[in-house]
Each structure stands twice: as C-alpha cells, then as structure tokens.
Amino acid sequence: MNRLPRPTAKPAARRQSANLSTRRRMLLVIGVLGVASIGLVARAFDLQVVRKQFYQDQGDARFLREVPIAVSRGTIYDRNGEPLAVSTPMVSITVVPSEVLANADRIPALAQALGTSPDELKNYLEQRADREFAYLRRQMSPDAAQAVLALGVPGVNGQREYKRYYPSGEVTAHVLGFTNIDDHGQEGLELAFDNWLSGKPGAKRVIRDRMGHIVEDVEQVRAPQPGQNLTLSIDRRIQFLAYSELKKQLDDLNADSGEMVIMDVHTGEILAMVSLPTYNPNVVTGSAPAQRRNRAVTDVVEPGSTMKTFTMAAGLSSGKYTPTAPMIDTGNGHWYFMGKDIRDVESGGNGNLTPTGVLTKSSNIGAAKIALSLDSKFLYDTYRAFGFGESTGSGFPGESAGYLKPSHGWRPIEKATMGYGYGLNVTPLQLAVAYATLANNGMRHTPTFIKGGADTGTQIVSTTIARELVDMLETVTAPGGSATRAQIANYIVAGKTGTAHLASAGGYAKNNYNSLFAGIVPATNPRLVGVVVINNPKSSIYYGGLVSAPVFQRVMTGALRLLDVPPDNIGRWYAGGPLQAGGGLAGTAQSQDAKDDQSAAEAVDP
C-alpha cells in the first residue's frame, strides 16, 4: 500500500525564520562595531587628551636630546705672555652600539678607520649593546675623526672636545701638572686652579634622526662659560735655563735627583721652579709617580750648613752677637760634646772665628756653640718666623710643611746639631723663602706662582740685622770663602753652601750626601734668590760649593742678563774688601777653590 508524503513547513514560515536570523546577526555585528568604535574613541581621547603630555615626552625622548656644549679650558701664560698650556679642539667618536650591530656589514670599514680589528670592535659593541651611548675613540684629531664620520655608519657620531697641550713639555711639567682626558687638572697648578681654568660647559637641545645624527638645533639650554686665562710669575726663559743647567749637572754627577727655585725677593714671585727627574705632560701614560712629583715643594732635605744663616740671625737678634764679636773658639776642628764629635773639615781647625768667620768657613763647631748659647724657645721662634716647620702658603698641591721639632723637646745635642742643619727638614721652596726674607730687608712674602700676586709681607727681623747677614754672606763667595764658584762676573753674590749626609736606617749614610747652595744677587741691592739642591751625587765631588754653586752661577748669570739687572761690582772686587774669618780684611791671599769648598762640608757623627 502506497503511503502519501508528509507535508513540509509552509514557505512563509521559513522565510520569517531566515529574516529573524539575519537581523540578529546584523545587530550583533553592529553592536560589536559600536563597542569597537567607542573603544577607539576612548583610546583616541586617552592618547590625545588624557595622556597627551606623556606620549609627547616619550616621543621627544627618542628624537629630542640635550647635548653638552664643550668649552675651552683657559690658557696658562708665563709672565711675558708666552703660552705654557693651551687647549686644542678635538673630536671624540661616540656610538649607539645596537644600531652599529644592526648594520654588521659596516663594522670592518669602521674598524679600519678607527685603527682596530673588526673582531675587537664587534666584541666591544656587543658588551655595550644595551647602552644608548658609548665612546669609540676619545680626542681624535679633527681630520682623523672626519674620516670616520664620512663613512656614514648608522649610530656613529662625533662630539667636540678639547685636549691640553704643553708647548714647553717637560721643562715646565712639575709646575703646571697636567689634566685628565676630561680636561680636569690632576697635578700642579692645573689642579690648584682647576675651577678658574675649567669654565662651565653649556647645553643645547637638538633633534636627532633615527641614525642618531643631529638634524636641528632646537634651543640653547645653558650658555657656555669658557675657562679664564691664568698668567703665572714663571719666566719661561729662566725656567729653561734652570732646567738645562740642572739636568746637565745631574747627568755629569750621576745624581739621583735635583731641584732649583728662583724667586723675586721683593714680591715673592717664583720665576722658575725645576724638579728632576721629569716627565712629558703631553704623554703622561707610562711615566712613574716619582717622575711626576714636584720635589721642590713636596720633598724635604736636611738643610746642612745653609741653616747656619738662620742660627746666626737668631744670634744677632738676641743682642749677644755682632758680625765681628765675640770671638768663638773652634779649636783644632774637633769638639766633643755629650759624647759626639762635632767637627770642622778644615785641616787643623779654624781656631778663633768671628761670627762672620763662622759663616765664611762654614764652621759646625761655631754654629753649634752659638745655638747652645741662645734660649731654646727664642731659637725655635726665629726658625719658625723664617717659615721652617710650616707650609709656605704657596697653595701648590701636596706641599710639605717640613719638620721642626718643638723646642720644649730639644735635647742639648739636638739643639747643637740643629744649629748647623741637622735634625730638621725643609723643602727647597722653604729655603728660598727664608733667604728671600733676608734679601728683602727682613720682610717675608708668601711665595706666589701668579704674576702680581704678592702679599703685603711680614717683618721677620729688623732691616739692620737682615742687611748685616747679607753682608756676612758675601764673604762666603769671596776669596777665602766656601763658595767661590758661585761668583758672577760684575755682580756681588751673597750665599751659603750646604753638604748634608743622607739619613739612613740607624743614623746617617757615610758616603751619600745632599749638596745645597742658596744665593742672593746682586748682594748690594738684592733682586733674585736662587736655591739649588742636588741629591746623592755619585762621584768624588759632592760638596755644595763644588756641586750646587756652579749651577747657581750659570743660571743666575743668564737670569740677570734676561731681566736687565744692573751690575754692582764693576772695576772692583767687594766694597771695602771681604772680611776675613778673624774679622780683618782678606787682602790678596786666596786659597785654592778645592780647599775653599772642602771647608764647607758638614761633618757629623751619627
């Protein structure tokens, strides 16, 4: 039996169901689109209004940069306007490591321009890949830097800087010092006057492109303030003379080191200061610390017989002594005091000497007896007044104060030996200041490295006593004195030799010495003081009169000529003739130079 087919849904119902489904889908799509639109509008509002400043700052941070404006360090001149330290423009190569690494194919060319290997350069960049800034090379010459920048390697840029240059090289090294790669003073006057010379770098905002290149200067944030210039009291010509003559003497005698200081007695201005061994401040790398030390200011020596001058100053100031009285018995050259043999070198001794004769013959015995006859506190105060045991106040970095033991702790033997220069320490600069005080009629000035930087001064001893001491010191360089090799043609020289045993473990070395000479010229109208110290000359010649006095003579001869100082000894030897050791005139008899100089040597039983 055939069955009839079942009836299907009506066409109208099917169409109605389809329309409803389509409508729902459209509403869903519209709703989604509406929500999305609202979200976009909200996001846009957030970006453009709510957080506009934040994203602006973020964008500026990626393209707007604040970069420094380099300033030139002030120039240092000598007293005559000759440049001693100048700054020259250089270019440092900087890099964004990630950008260079992203262009690895450019690394070989960049490495070649920088003078390194590709592997070393790549390793350097990889170690700094997370940085936005690094130096590739500091302070390249502008031409060499331009060759690197011309490659156009992404992320590689140039930055202007300055490098210090010292035209006089090692001649002025210890006075000037040097700067580091960031142009800040590290030693010497470069350090002492760093704030004055450095200036203040400026700053500007710039826009950089994606390769790091500056495409626009936006504004100046801070104006640059270049460093201020500095004019020193140093005379480059005299400095060179002192350097040349001292170096020659050290080489000839195979000495360990040496120093020389030259001062203007009326102002305290330092005209020259040399310390050897030295170094080249233009290439500091590789120099030893001992080479870079300014020994004229930082190192101390026992002054030996150069100290007798100030023992005598105390004697004259006390009223117990005059240049000619009382007579002092130095006997046969040996005086046993508290178990020590204080002795003079003169064969057979010097017998009776005037106070002037004590200086002329450089008698240890005479100086010791004068010191012992004075009140300890008075003697200490006199030494201190001349600047011993305290900094000179020059302001030089690392200056030593020396050593002067307080008088309340002096034992008699210490007081005696201090009278002729043992048991205390001084710097060459301190010694120069003390002699300049005498030369300036007893007025002490604080030493200065700045032209025109003199202070008003302090009166230490009376003008009369200062003049008497200078007159007494004239006999030291006259015939019969201990420093005839310090004589300068047409000028009268006043001065004092010193030959001090070097201190060593357990006492003093018997065959190692410091040789000193301190001199004033012209003696009748003093203008210059010079101090020469030569440390441990390794030869049979070591007395101050033989070793240091000739350096003084050669340097000061040139200095007097350069400064056009009028002579004071034309057509005569000394006004009135030099005083003999016994107080009379020397007459015409002259000892041989070797004997004269030998009489200056200090003898001490450690």
Tab-separated table of N, CA, C and O in Angstrom, residues 91-95 145 149 156-160 208 213-214:
chain	number	residue	atom	x	y	z
A	91	VAL	N	87.945	65.848	18.431
A	91	VAL	CA	86.633	65.229	18.220
A	91	VAL	C	86.664	63.817	18.790
A	91	VAL	O	87.580	63.047	18.508
A	92	SER	N	85.672	63.509	19.627
A	92	SER	CA	85.524	62.150	20.135
A	92	SER	C	84.425	61.448	19.365
A	92	SER	O	83.390	62.046	19.046
A	93	ILE	N	84.644	60.190	19.016
A	93	ILE	CA	83.673	59.397	18.260
A	93	ILE	C	82.790	58.635	19.239
A	93	ILE	O	83.280	57.850	20.054
A	94	THR	N	81.472	58.898	19.169
A	94	THR	CA	80.511	58.217	20.032
A	94	THR	C	79.655	57.273	19.188
A	94	THR	O	79.619	57.377	17.956
A	95	VAL	N	78.947	56.377	19.860
A	95	VAL	CA	78.211	55.347	19.118
A	95	VAL	C	76.999	54.877	19.911
A	95	VAL	O	77.002	54.894	21.148
A	145	ALA	N	88.954	62.201	12.712
A	145	ALA	CA	87.559	61.979	13.094
A	145	ALA	C	86.628	62.138	11.897
A	145	ALA	O	85.663	61.379	11.730
A	149	LEU	N	83.626	59.690	10.427
A	149	LEU	CA	82.237	60.131	10.264
A	149	LEU	C	81.788	60.091	8.808
A	149	LEU	O	80.598	59.895	8.508
A	156	VAL	N	76.879	56.184	14.540
A	156	VAL	CA	78.212	56.718	14.824
A	156	VAL	C	78.175	58.235	14.681
A	156	VAL	O	77.755	58.760	13.645
A	157	ASN	N	78.620	58.947	15.721
A	157	ASN	CA	78.558	60.406	15.735
A	157	ASN	C	79.846	60.987	16.286
A	157	ASN	O	80.673	60.285	16.885
A	158	GLY	N	80.016	62.290	16.114
A	158	GLY	CA	81.172	63.000	16.634
A	158	GLY	C	80.771	63.977	17.729
A	158	GLY	O	79.678	64.551	17.684
A	159	GLN	N	81.643	64.156	18.704
A	159	GLN	CA	81.390	65.072	19.808
A	159	GLN	C	82.625	65.923	20.015
A	159	GLN	O	83.726	65.420	20.214
A	160	ARG	N	82.475	67.249	19.990
A	160	ARG	CA	83.622	68.146	20.103
A	160	ARG	C	84.124	68.178	21.543
A	160	ARG	O	83.341	68.290	22.487
A	208	ARG	N	67.513	64.583	16.836
A	208	ARG	CA	68.306	63.592	16.116
A	208	ARG	C	67.400	62.737	15.242
A	208	ARG	O	66.249	62.464	15.608
A	213	HIS	N	71.922	61.216	14.041
A	213	HIS	CA	72.530	62.444	13.564
A	213	HIS	C	71.691	63.638	13.980
A	213	HIS	O	70.450	63.582	13.978
A	214	ILE	N	72.348	64.728	14.315
A	214	ILE	CA	71.641	65.954	14.671
A	214	ILE	C	71.104	66.601	13.395
A	214	ILE	O	71.862	66.885	12.454
